[in-house]
Amino acid sequence: MELSGAEILVQCLKDEGVEYLFGYPGGAVLHIYDALYNQEDVKHILVRHEQAATHAADGYARATGKPGVVLVTSGPGATNAVTGIATAYMDSIPMVVITGQVSTAVIGSDAFQEVDAVGITRPCVKHNFLVKDINDLAETVKKAFYVASTGRPGPVVVDVPKDITDPSIKIPYHYPDKVAMRSYQPTVKGHSGQIKRAVDLMLSAKKPMVYTGGGVVLGKGSDELRKFVRHLGFPITSTLMGLGAYPATDKQFLGMLGMHGTYEANMAMHDCDVLIAIGARFDDRVTGKIAEFCPHAQIVHIDIDPSSISKTITVDIPIVGSVPDVLQEMNHLLANSSKKPQKKALEEWWKIIDGWRSKLCMSYDRNSDKIKPQSVIEMVHEITNGNAYVTSDVGQHQMWAAQYYGFDEPNRWINSGGLGTMGFGLPAAMGVQLAYPEDTVVCVTGEGSIQMCIQELSTCLQYGLPIKIVALNNRYLGMVRQWQEFFYENRYSHSYMESLPDFVKLTESYGHVGIRIEKPEDLRAELERGFAMKDRLVFFDIVTDQTENVYPMIAQGKAHNDMHMSPYSAPAQDSERELS
Amino acid sequence: MRHIISILIENEAGALSRVAGLFSARAYNIESLTVAPTEDPSLSRMTIVTNGTDRIIEQIVKQLNKLIDVVKLMDLTEGPHIEREMMLIKVKAATMAQREDVKRLCDIFRGHIIDVTSSTYTIELTGAVSKLDSFIEALAEHKIIETVRSGVTGIARGEKSLHL
Ligand SMILES: Cc1cc2nc3c(=O)[nH]c(=O)nc-3n(C[C@H](O)[C@H](O)[C@H](O)COP(=O)(O)OP(=O)(O)OC[C@H]3O[C@@H](n4cnc5c(N)ncnc54)[C@H](O)[C@@H]3O)c2cc1C
Ligand SMILES: Cc1ncc(C[n+]2csc(CCOP(=O)(O)OP(=O)(O)O)c2C)c(N)n1
Ligand SMILES: [Mg+2]
């Protein structure tokens, strides 16, 4: 079979099993668009801005575990995609981004719509390629998918000059089944000696703590994790990125940790004697003050990327490997060990933890005459039976969604944690809804964030995506306002959102349904009415309490046992200090 | 501490910029960097001299290993090794006295005069960084017109080697 470069590219995507291609056309990729014209296997989704193409592919990847695929033109197409590429990079999301490039003959001549895409994206990709010969095209695409989706996943850019896709030049096509790269061989299985040492340490722990992260979701390690934690009876917390890997409703789960983590999770981190970190990267939003991080603990760290280990916190037992593989080996050792976890010590430890829990750190004013954002999320949880896919933007609403939705399954909570990209939520929801057309997909957003990619409402109409947008409209860049309240003596510099659009009319003009909710007593009925519209996109513009803050909060650079608490949580008890 | 890191890297366009970009993006120190193809034309060998605390060096090694183009890496300073740098230096040598003294210093340091004009000598000198530094110091009385140094290259002593 003789194919042109453009046809080869499309055929590679088919052979790779790509369902959706998120893209936007332009001069440098016109040959490729022509090759897409007469086929139906790879469904192209035309976004309204290339940033959205990358976020949509990213959302698809986070929900399915399969790499998201993007096609954009050279120059502005490539630069518009950069924010989405960096977003995926920071959260280790598998993605393949094909960027058009000017013809090889004019590269470097400041040709029309030329940018050095490989250079611009280099610091925010796992790897990138410039294809200089049509004979390398198929193998390069294969390598791109392989690199993006193995080891620690990440985005890979393939820059394809226009002449490479020239329809008049055809070569025989062959898509390799496998690639071997001598320079890239990720470790999957952990070192058995280290695993044994770790298990011995766990079995002697008196105040153990399990701290999991996005690596459990990325590595599909949720089942092994559940077995592991239940067998040991240890308390478990998760980063923002790992939510759902262990069920939030299980009694061993202490909630999220870190800057906006629960009181009990952060206190248990501070006091534990053995910390088991699984697929988490000790981010500064999690560790707080490095010098006071888990001061009494011996630390085990399982991670597939050696550079995540001992990067900020030195650990005692490093294990390089993939979460399910390592945990499976640990579970096997535990099942066959004559030693059992320290039962009495664990009972004492749980008593201390229950003391912290009784502080009810997630309490808020339930009798307010304003709509409390937390109550919105709790109600959305109820209405969706806790099994919706929830994407979010960035800000206070993101933290409330993470804290109050209570994810019981992995891949359901989809947000930008590492880069914190406002504008992520709606396009990410498009990718998720395409992957799971029958499921409920909710985008929790703020009136600030939603305006960063609002144009995608048009894409949602074109492809009939019935996303439910839950906008917690506090007329503030709320997260910014909160920091200004706490750390800048209420000087609300440029954090007030004036001249907001009428979101209901705006949504209607895009052909969707808009519902504005202003009073707590209307909340349930209106949410139920909107969620009942299964085949329509509904934008809930919910007027929430403007001054609500996210609690608890550890100020940047403070230790885990130094938290701002909600005024509605239980007052500190004298006995509590003794307990801790 | 000062470390000499040797890397075998795919000989591809952009490989050098990945390494250089890594050092600048992560604010690692870079004292010198040399690169050239090896006997296997698909591979380049790179020598990087850097310094930092143990924690930073550990991260540098891990981050370099993580680059997809890096095939193999060795920290030469972890074992006995040989390091060499080459310098070409052009010195004013117009009078008889100058010519004699420069020649004498060059001999002491086991350099070679590789180019001569009526007013200059160009000397080639190879050795460890400290030897090249000392030679420049020894020339203090003279006028140095130009120096060019290759940056450090190195190799492990004994049986140990960096190869595929
Ligand atoms: C406004 C805002 C507030 C935030 N507040 C908080 C907060 O309070 N608490 C919080 O936790 N975060 C918070 N974050 C998120 C934070 O910035 C980080 O993104 C997050 O903590 C990182 O999560 P993680 O450690 O799970 O790492 P991830 O970024 O998810 O990285 C995954 C880790 O797992 C490894 N890995 C990948 N695949 C595998 C595998 N198969 N096997 C083993 N290991 C694997 C990777 O190498 C990496 O080290 C906040 C973000 C924003 C925007
Ligand atoms: C693209 C981008 N620009 C700026 C920021 C900084 N930032 C973080 S949260 C936030 C406010 C978000 O406001 P809104 O979407 O209304 O959410 P709220 O905090 O009010 O819930 C800002 C500006 C960011 N994260 N992303
Ligand atoms: Mg807001």
XYZ file of C-alpha atoms in Angstrom, chain B residues 91-145:
55
model
C 50.929 35.104 23.357
C 52.876 38.167 22.331
C 56.460 37.093 21.516
C 58.148 39.935 19.672
C 61.475 40.451 21.403
C 64.146 37.813 21.819
C 63.659 37.856 25.586
C 59.932 37.324 25.266
C 60.369 34.518 22.754
C 62.826 32.705 24.984
C 60.832 33.028 28.151
C 57.562 31.908 26.551
C 59.305 28.943 24.957
C 60.849 28.010 28.302
C 57.483 28.150 30.120
C 55.867 26.184 27.330
C 58.495 23.456 27.711
C 58.079 23.337 31.458
C 54.342 22.774 31.033
C 54.906 20.333 28.167
C 53.027 22.466 25.692
C 53.692 22.758 21.985
C 54.188 25.873 19.970
C 51.993 25.213 16.971
C 52.064 28.526 15.148
C 54.699 31.226 14.963
C 54.720 34.773 13.587
C 57.338 37.484 14.024
C 55.414 38.807 17.005
C 53.370 35.884 18.414
C 53.511 32.280 19.509
C 50.426 30.071 19.594
C 50.721 27.271 22.103
C 48.735 24.100 22.512
C 48.519 22.749 26.028
C 46.594 19.781 27.372
C 45.979 18.790 30.975
C 43.726 19.088 33.942
C 41.935 22.377 34.465
C 44.362 23.374 37.228
C 47.365 22.874 34.986
C 45.903 25.148 32.318
C 45.082 27.738 34.980
C 48.657 27.585 36.278
C 50.052 28.079 32.823
C 47.987 31.234 32.410
C 49.289 32.436 35.781
C 52.843 31.631 34.783
C 52.392 33.857 31.753
C 51.534 36.818 33.954
C 54.552 38.806 32.773
C 53.514 38.345 29.156
C 50.736 39.679 27.031
C 48.105 37.051 26.319
C 46.352 37.949 23.086
